[in-house]
Coordinates of C-alpha atoms in Angstrom, one line a residue:
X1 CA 141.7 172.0 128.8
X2 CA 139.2 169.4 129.2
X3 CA 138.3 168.4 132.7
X4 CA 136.3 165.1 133.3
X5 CA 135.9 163.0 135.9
X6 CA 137.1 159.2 136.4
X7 CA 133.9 157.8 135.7
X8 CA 133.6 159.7 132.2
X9 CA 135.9 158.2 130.9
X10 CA 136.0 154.4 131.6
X11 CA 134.7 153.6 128.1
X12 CA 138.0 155.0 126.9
X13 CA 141.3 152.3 126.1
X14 CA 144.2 154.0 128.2
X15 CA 147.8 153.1 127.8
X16 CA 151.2 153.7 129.6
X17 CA 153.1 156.7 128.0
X18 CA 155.5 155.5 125.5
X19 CA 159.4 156.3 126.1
X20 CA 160.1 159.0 123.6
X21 CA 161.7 158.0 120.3
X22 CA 164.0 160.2 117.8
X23 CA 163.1 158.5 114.8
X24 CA 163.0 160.9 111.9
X25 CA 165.1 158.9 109.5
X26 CA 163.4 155.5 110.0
X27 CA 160.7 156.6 107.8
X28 CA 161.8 157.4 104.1
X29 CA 161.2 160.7 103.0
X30 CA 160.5 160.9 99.4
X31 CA 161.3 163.8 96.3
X32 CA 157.7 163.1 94.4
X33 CA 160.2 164.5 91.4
X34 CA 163.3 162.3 92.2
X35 CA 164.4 160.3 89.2
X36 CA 164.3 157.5 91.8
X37 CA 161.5 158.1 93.2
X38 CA 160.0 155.2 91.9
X39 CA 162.6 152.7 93.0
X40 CA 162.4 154.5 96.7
X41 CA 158.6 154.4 96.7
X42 CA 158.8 150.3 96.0
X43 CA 161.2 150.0 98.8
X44 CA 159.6 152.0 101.5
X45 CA 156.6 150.0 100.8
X46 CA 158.2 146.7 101.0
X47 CA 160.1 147.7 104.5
X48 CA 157.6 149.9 106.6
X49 CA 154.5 150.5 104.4
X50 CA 155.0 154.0 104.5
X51 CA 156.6 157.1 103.5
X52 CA 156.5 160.8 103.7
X53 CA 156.4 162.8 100.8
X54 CA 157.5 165.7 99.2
X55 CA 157.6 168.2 96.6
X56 CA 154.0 166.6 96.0
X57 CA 152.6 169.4 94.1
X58 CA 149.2 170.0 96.0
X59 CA 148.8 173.8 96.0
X60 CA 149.7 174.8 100.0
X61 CA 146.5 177.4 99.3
X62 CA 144.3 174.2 99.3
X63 CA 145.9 172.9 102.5
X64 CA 145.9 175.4 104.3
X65 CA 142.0 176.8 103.2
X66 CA 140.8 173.4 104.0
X67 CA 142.5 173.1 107.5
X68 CA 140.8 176.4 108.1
X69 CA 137.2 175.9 107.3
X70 CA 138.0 172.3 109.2
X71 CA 139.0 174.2 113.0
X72 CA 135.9 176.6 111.9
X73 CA 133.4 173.6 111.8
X74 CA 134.8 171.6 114.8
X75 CA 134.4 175.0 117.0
X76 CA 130.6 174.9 116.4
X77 CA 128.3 174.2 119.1
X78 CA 127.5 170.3 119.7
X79 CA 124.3 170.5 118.9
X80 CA 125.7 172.2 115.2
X81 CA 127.8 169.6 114.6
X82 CA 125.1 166.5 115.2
X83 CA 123.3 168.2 112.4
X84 CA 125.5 167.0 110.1
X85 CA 125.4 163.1 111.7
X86 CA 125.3 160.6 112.9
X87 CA 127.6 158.9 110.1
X88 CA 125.1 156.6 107.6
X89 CA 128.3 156.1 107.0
X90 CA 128.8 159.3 105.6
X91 CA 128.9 162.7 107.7
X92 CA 129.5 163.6 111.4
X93 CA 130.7 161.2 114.2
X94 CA 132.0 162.0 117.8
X95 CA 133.9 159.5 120.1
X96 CA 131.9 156.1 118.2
X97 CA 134.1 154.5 115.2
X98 CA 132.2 152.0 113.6
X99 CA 129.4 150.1 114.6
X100 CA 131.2 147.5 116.8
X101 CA 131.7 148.8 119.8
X102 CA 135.4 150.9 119.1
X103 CA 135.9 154.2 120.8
X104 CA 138.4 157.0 120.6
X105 CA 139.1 160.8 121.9
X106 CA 137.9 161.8 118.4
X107 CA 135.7 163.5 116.8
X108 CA 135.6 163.4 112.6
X109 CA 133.3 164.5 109.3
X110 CA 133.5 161.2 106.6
X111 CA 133.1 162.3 103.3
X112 CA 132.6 160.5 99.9
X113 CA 134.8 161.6 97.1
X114 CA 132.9 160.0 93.8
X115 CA 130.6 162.3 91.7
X116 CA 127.6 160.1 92.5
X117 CA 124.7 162.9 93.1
X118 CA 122.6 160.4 95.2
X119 CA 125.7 160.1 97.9
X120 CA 126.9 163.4 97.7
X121 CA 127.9 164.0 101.2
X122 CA 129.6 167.5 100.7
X123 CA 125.7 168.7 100.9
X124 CA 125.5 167.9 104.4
X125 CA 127.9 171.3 104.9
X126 CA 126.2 174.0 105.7
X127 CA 129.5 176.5 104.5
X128 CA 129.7 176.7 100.7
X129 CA 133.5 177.7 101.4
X130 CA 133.9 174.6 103.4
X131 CA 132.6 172.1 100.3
X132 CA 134.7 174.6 98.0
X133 CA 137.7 173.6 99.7
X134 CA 136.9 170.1 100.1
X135 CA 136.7 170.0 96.4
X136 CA 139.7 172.0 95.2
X137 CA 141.8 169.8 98.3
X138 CA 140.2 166.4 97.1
X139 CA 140.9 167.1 93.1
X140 CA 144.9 167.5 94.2
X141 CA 145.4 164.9 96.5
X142 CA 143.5 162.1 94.1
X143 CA 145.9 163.6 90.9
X144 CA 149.1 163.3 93.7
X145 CA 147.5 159.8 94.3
X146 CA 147.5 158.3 91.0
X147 CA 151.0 159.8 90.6
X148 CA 152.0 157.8 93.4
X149 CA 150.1 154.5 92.2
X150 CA 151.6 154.9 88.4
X151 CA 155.2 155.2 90.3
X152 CA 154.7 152.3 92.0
X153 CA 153.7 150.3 89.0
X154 CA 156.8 151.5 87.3
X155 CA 159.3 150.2 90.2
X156 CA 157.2 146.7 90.3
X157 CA 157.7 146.5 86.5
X158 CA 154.2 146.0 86.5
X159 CA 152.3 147.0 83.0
X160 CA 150.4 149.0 81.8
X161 CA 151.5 151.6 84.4
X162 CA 147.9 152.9 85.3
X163 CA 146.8 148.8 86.9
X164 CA 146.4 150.5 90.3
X165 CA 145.6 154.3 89.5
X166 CA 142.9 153.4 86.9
X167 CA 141.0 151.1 90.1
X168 CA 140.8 155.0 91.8
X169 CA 140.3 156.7 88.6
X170 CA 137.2 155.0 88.0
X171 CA 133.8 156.5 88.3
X172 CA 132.8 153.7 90.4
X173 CA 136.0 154.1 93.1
X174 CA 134.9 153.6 96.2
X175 CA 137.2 156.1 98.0
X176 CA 136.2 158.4 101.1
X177 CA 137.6 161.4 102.6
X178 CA 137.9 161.8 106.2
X179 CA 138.6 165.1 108.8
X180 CA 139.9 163.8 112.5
X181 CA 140.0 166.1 115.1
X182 CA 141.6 165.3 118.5
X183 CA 140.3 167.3 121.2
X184 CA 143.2 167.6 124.1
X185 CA 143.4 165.1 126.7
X186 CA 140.6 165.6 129.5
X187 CA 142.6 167.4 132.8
X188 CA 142.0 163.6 134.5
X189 CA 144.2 162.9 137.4
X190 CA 144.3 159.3 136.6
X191 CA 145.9 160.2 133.5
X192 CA 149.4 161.0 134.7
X193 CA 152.0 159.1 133.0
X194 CA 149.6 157.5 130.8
X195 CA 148.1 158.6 126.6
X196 CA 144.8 158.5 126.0
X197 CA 143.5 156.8 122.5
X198 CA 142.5 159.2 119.6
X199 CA 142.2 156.1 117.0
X200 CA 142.7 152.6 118.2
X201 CA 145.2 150.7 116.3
X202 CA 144.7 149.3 113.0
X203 CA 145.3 148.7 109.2
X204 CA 143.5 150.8 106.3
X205 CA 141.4 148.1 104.4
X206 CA 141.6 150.5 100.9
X207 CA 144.5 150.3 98.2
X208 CA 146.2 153.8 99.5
X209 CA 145.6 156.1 102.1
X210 CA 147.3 160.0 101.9
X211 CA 147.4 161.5 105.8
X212 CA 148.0 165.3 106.1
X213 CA 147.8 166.9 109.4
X214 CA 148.2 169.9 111.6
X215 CA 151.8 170.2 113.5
X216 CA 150.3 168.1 116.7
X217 CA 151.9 165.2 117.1
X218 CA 150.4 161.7 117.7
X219 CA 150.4 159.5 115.0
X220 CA 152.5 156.4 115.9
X221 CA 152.9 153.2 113.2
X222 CA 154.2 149.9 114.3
X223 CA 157.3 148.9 113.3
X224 CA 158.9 145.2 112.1
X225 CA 160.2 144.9 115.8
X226 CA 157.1 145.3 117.4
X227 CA 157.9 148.7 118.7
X228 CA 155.7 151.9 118.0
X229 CA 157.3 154.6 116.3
X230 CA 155.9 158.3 116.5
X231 CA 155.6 160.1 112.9
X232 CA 156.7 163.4 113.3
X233 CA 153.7 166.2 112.0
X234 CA 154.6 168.2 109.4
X235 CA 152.3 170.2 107.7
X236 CA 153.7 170.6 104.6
X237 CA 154.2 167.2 103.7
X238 CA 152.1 164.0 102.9
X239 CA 152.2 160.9 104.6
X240 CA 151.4 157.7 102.2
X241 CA 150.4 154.4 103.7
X242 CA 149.8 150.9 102.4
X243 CA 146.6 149.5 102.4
X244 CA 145.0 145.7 102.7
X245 CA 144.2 145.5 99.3
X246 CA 147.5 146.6 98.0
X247 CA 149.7 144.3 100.1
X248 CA 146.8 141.5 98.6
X249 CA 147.6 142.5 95.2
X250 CA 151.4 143.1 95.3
X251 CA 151.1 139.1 97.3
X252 CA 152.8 140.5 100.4
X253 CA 155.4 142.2 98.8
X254 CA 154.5 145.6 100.0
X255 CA 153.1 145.7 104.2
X256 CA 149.6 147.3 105.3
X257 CA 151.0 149.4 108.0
X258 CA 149.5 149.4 111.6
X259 CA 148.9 152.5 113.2
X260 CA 147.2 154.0 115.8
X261 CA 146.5 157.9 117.4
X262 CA 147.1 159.1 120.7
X263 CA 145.2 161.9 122.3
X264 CA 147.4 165.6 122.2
X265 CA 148.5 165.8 125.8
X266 CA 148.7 169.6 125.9
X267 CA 146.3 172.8 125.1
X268 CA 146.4 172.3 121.2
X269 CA 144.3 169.7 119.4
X270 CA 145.7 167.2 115.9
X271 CA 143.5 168.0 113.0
X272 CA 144.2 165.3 110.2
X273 CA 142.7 164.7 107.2
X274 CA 143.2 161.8 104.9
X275 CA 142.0 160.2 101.6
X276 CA 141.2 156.6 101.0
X277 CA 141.6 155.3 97.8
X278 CA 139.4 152.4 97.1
X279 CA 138.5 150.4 93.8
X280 CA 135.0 150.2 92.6
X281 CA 133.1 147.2 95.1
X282 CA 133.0 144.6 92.4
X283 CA 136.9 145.1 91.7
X284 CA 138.2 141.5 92.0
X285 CA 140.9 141.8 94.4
X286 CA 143.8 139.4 93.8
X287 CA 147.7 139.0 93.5
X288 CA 149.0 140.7 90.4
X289 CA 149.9 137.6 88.4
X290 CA 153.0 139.4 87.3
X291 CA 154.1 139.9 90.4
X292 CA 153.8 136.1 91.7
X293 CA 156.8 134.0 90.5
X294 CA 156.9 131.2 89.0
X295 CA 157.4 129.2 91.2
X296 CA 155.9 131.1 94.1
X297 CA 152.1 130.5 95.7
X298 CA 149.5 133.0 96.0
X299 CA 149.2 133.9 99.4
X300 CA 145.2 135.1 99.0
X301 CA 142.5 134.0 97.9
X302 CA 140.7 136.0 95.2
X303 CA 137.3 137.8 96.9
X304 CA 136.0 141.2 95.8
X305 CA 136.3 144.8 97.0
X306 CA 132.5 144.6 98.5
X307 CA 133.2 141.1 100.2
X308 CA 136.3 142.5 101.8
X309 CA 134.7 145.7 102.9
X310 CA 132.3 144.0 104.7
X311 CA 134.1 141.6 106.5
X312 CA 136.3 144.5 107.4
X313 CA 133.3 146.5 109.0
X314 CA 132.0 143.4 110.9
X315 CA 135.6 143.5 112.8
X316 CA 136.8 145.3 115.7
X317 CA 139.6 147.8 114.6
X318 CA 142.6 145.7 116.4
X319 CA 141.5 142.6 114.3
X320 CA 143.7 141.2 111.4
X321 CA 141.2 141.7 108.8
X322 CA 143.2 139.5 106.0
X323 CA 143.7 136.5 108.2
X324 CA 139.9 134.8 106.8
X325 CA 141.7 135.7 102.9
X326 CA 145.0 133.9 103.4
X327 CA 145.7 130.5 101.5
X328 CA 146.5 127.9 103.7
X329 CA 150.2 127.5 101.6
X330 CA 151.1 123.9 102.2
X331 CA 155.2 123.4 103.2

């Protein structure tokens, strides 16, 4: 356990514990070979933004390999780890998330997933075993991705069926991989009946993001209600959220999710790993005209992948990133 004094930690956003919540079957759970999967994935999208998944078909070999050669790196020495940073924006990163002032009990590896030579990121790991099984892992999830994406076109009745997979298919995708670890809560007296933040609470600003973690709880999303709603781990399974640019492109139809990470409160530590699936940065971002009625406005305005990205990065996580893309709709 981690032991700190008061003073260590005022930088740190603290909240009061939330009341414990059973709420296994408010989030859909989804057969990735259900004849209705499709129709399922379109409606957990439209009602929470997210959905666990199953039967997914990513080899538990990768998984598990990966998760290894993750706990193997974050056990190195400090001084080990910042070799590998700070993040420009790719590689190591520890307690800093972005450049605008966010913090969080975290420390994380950022990884990018095109086969660009010049931004190869996997070479900033020293372990040959470790970039073999961030390959093999990254290949399975993308192919479990489009999968996703193609079954999502197919319950919007959306042709062709590849609109949104061929945006992370593309050699140009600008998609990331990320590894979170959350150390356990420091031994801080002034913590009692209180969570520390892991990740402060946002949206993802890509199309799709695919979550995977260890069986340490934390991850909470924000529900219709205004109430936050643990996600149960489980290791096994995939966890697929929404994205900003997919609720611009689906006009509002399907929901970005907020969600946030608290800080393990026990001896273990959460070890997640998730892929973002982004379009190329001169992707013109837009509502899908075929799924705007006819009589219905566009809620957004049209703006590219690049212009969004870096308004998002100018923003403090907790800000509503879409707000400055919104038409003005008149009544």
């Amino acid at each position: 356990m981690v032991v700190l004094e008061q003073r260590a930690l005022e930088h740190f956003k603290i909240i009061k514990a939330c009341k414990p919540t059973i709420l296994p079957c408010r989030i859909p759970v989804i057969d990735l070979a259900d004849p209705e999967a499709k129709n399922l994935i379109v409606h957990a999208c439209e009602e929470i933004g997210f959905f666990k998944l199953v039967n997914h078909g990513v080899p538990m070999e990768f998984i598990t390999k990966l998760e290894a050669e993750a706990v193997k790196f974050f056990s190195l020495t400090q001084a080990e780890k910042d070799r590998v940073g700070p993040p420009n924006p790719f590689g190591y990163g520890n307690k800093r998330i972005g450049p605008n002032g966010d913090v969080g009990w975290i420390e994380y590896l950022l990884l990018n997933t095109n086969n660009n030579p010049d931004i190869n990121s996997h070479r900033s790991l020293a372990s040959q075993n470790f970039r073999s099984a961030v390959d093999e892992y990254i290949v399975a999830v993308k192919k479990m991705a489009y999968q996703v994406l193609e079954l999502m076109a197919d319950g919007l009745g959306i042709e062709p069926r590849n609109v949104l997979s061929k945006l992370l298919k593309d050699d140009k995708s600008d998609s990331c991989f990320r590894l979170n670890h959350y150390p356990p809560s420091p031994d801080w007296q002034a913590l009692s009946g209180k969570n520390l933040i892991g990740f402060g609470e946002h949206t993802d600003p890509q199309i799709i993001s695919v979550l995977r973690s260890n069986n340490t709880s934390g991850l909470q999303i924000l529900l219709k209600d205004g109430t936050w709603a643990p996600v149960l781990p489980d290791q096994s399974s995939f966890y697929i959220n929404v994205g900003d640019a997919l609720q611009v492109m689906t006009n509002g139809r399907f929901k970005s999710v907020k969600h946030r990470v608290l800080a393990p409160e026990t001896n273990t530590s959460r070890l997640s790993m998730i892929y973002f699936g982004g379009p190329p940065m001169n992707e013109k971002i837009a509502p899908l005209p075929t799924l705007v009625e006819k009589e219905e406005e566009s809620l957004y305005k049209e703006f590219t992948w690049s212009e969004y990205k870096k308004s998002a990065y100018k923003s403090r996580l907790s800000d509503y990133r879409l707000g400055r893309f919104e038409k003005t709709v008149p009544h």
